[in-house]
């Protein structure tokens, strides 16, 4: 059922997805020419905000912030490993791998490398802040418009 908390969480997590997309573009130069990359991340963030964050608020501010962080983490994992899977498919079409298991392991390795590169820098802080704000914003909307 559509509620104000789900709408606010979807909008704020979409913003978090856009921030994540812009940071990933700084990390990898090949993403600068990827069509609809920012829009895809915004849509993914909105869906996670609607389904995960907006549905689990209403139990206090601390739990709302934790829900926002979990939504941001899910968004980060899905975006990074989706990009790793895309990179693996591009390499496999160029006959880079001999077996399917080698390709899957390479996708996991690419994803883990990108996650470590993001978490080692200060790039993760805006994503965490956006995720916390989405949880708190959804909690505020839940309290205001029941």
Coordinates of C-alpha atoms in Angstrom, one line a residue:
X1 CA 0.0 0.0 0.0
X2 CA 1.4 3.4 -0.9
X3 CA 2.3 5.5 2.1
X4 CA 4.1 8.8 2.6
X5 CA 7.0 7.0 4.3
X6 CA 7.5 4.8 1.3
X7 CA 7.4 7.7 -1.1
X8 CA 9.9 9.8 1.0
X9 CA 12.2 6.7 1.4
X10 CA 12.1 6.0 -2.4
X11 CA 12.9 9.6 -3.3
X12 CA 15.8 9.9 -0.8
X13 CA 17.2 6.5 -1.7
X14 CA 17.0 7.5 -5.4
X15 CA 19.2 10.5 -4.5
X16 CA 21.6 8.1 -2.7
X17 CA 21.7 6.0 -5.8
X18 CA 22.6 9.0 -7.9
X19 CA 25.3 9.9 -5.5
X20 CA 26.6 6.4 -5.7
X21 CA 26.6 6.5 -9.5
X22 CA 28.5 9.7 -9.6
X23 CA 31.1 8.3 -7.2
X24 CA 31.5 5.1 -9.2
X25 CA 32.0 7.2 -12.3
X26 CA 35.0 8.8 -10.6
X27 CA 36.3 5.4 -9.6
X28 CA 36.1 3.8 -13.1
X29 CA 36.6 5.8 -16.3
X30 CA 34.8 3.2 -18.4
X31 CA 31.5 4.2 -16.7
X32 CA 31.5 7.7 -18.1
X33 CA 30.1 6.5 -21.4
X34 CA 27.7 3.9 -20.0
X35 CA 24.2 4.9 -21.1
X36 CA 21.5 5.3 -18.5
X37 CA 23.9 4.5 -15.6
X38 CA 22.7 7.3 -13.3
X39 CA 19.1 6.7 -14.1
X40 CA 19.4 3.0 -13.5
X41 CA 21.0 3.6 -10.1
X42 CA 18.3 6.1 -9.2
X43 CA 15.6 3.6 -10.1
X44 CA 17.3 0.8 -8.1
X45 CA 17.6 3.1 -5.1
X46 CA 14.0 4.1 -5.4
X47 CA 12.8 0.5 -5.5
X48 CA 15.0 -0.4 -2.5
X49 CA 13.7 2.7 -0.7
X50 CA 10.1 1.8 -1.4
X51 CA 10.3 -1.9 -0.7
X52 CA 12.9 -2.1 2.1
X53 CA 13.3 1.2 3.9
X54 CA 9.8 2.6 3.6
X55 CA 8.2 -0.6 4.7
X56 CA 10.3 -1.0 7.8
X57 CA 10.0 2.4 9.5
X58 CA 7.7 3.4 12.4
X59 CA 9.6 1.8 15.2
X60 CA 11.8 4.7 16.4
X61 CA 14.5 6.9 15.1
X62 CA 17.5 4.6 15.8
X63 CA 15.8 1.7 14.0
X64 CA 14.9 4.0 11.1
X65 CA 18.6 5.0 10.8
X66 CA 19.6 1.4 10.9
X67 CA 17.0 0.6 8.3
X68 CA 18.4 3.3 6.1
X69 CA 21.9 2.0 6.4
X70 CA 20.8 -1.5 5.5
X71 CA 19.0 -0.1 2.4
X72 CA 22.1 1.9 1.4
X73 CA 24.2 -1.3 1.9
X74 CA 21.8 -3.3 -0.3
X75 CA 21.9 -0.6 -3.0
X76 CA 25.7 -0.5 -2.9
X77 CA 26.0 -4.3 -3.2
X78 CA 23.5 -4.6 -6.0
X79 CA 25.0 -1.7 -8.0
X80 CA 28.6 -2.9 -7.6
X81 CA 28.0 -6.5 -8.3
X82 CA 25.6 -5.6 -11.2
X83 CA 28.5 -3.6 -12.7
X84 CA 30.9 -6.5 -12.1
X85 CA 28.5 -8.9 -13.8
X86 CA 28.2 -6.5 -16.8
X87 CA 32.0 -6.3 -17.0
X88 CA 32.3 -10.1 -16.9
X89 CA 29.8 -10.4 -19.7
X90 CA 31.8 -7.9 -21.8
X91 CA 34.9 -9.9 -21.2
X92 CA 33.2 -13.2 -21.9
X93 CA 31.9 -12.0 -25.2
X94 CA 35.6 -11.3 -26.1
X95 CA 36.5 -14.9 -25.2
X96 CA 38.4 -13.8 -22.2
X97 CA 37.4 -16.8 -20.1
X98 CA 37.7 -20.5 -20.7
X99 CA 34.9 -21.8 -18.4
X100 CA 31.7 -20.4 -16.9
X101 CA 33.0 -20.8 -13.3
X102 CA 36.1 -18.8 -14.2
X103 CA 33.8 -16.0 -15.5
X104 CA 31.6 -16.1 -12.3
X105 CA 34.7 -16.0 -10.1
X106 CA 36.1 -13.1 -12.1
X107 CA 32.8 -11.2 -11.6
X108 CA 33.0 -11.7 -7.8
X109 CA 36.7 -10.6 -7.9
X110 CA 35.8 -7.4 -9.8
X111 CA 32.9 -6.7 -7.4
X112 CA 35.1 -7.2 -4.4
X113 CA 37.8 -5.0 -5.8
X114 CA 35.3 -2.2 -6.5
X115 CA 33.9 -2.5 -3.0
X116 CA 37.3 -2.3 -1.4
X117 CA 38.2 0.7 -3.6
X118 CA 35.0 2.5 -2.5
X119 CA 35.3 1.6 1.2
X120 CA 39.0 2.5 1.4
X121 CA 38.3 6.1 0.4
X122 CA 36.0 8.7 1.7
X123 CA 33.6 7.9 -1.1
X124 CA 31.5 5.7 1.1
X125 CA 30.6 8.6 3.5
X126 CA 28.0 10.4 1.3
X127 CA 26.3 7.0 0.6
X128 CA 26.0 6.3 4.3
X129 CA 24.8 9.8 5.0
X130 CA 22.2 9.6 2.3
X131 CA 21.1 6.2 3.5
X132 CA 20.7 7.4 7.1
X133 CA 18.8 10.5 5.9
X134 CA 16.4 8.3 3.9
X135 CA 15.6 6.2 6.9
X136 CA 15.1 9.3 9.1
X137 CA 13.1 11.0 6.5
X138 CA 10.8 8.0 6.1
X139 CA 10.4 7.9 9.9
X140 CA 9.5 11.6 10.0
X141 CA 7.0 11.0 7.2
X142 CA 5.5 8.0 9.0
X143 CA 5.1 10.1 12.2
X144 CA 3.6 13.1 10.5
X145 CA 1.3 11.5 7.9
X146 CA -0.1 8.3 9.5

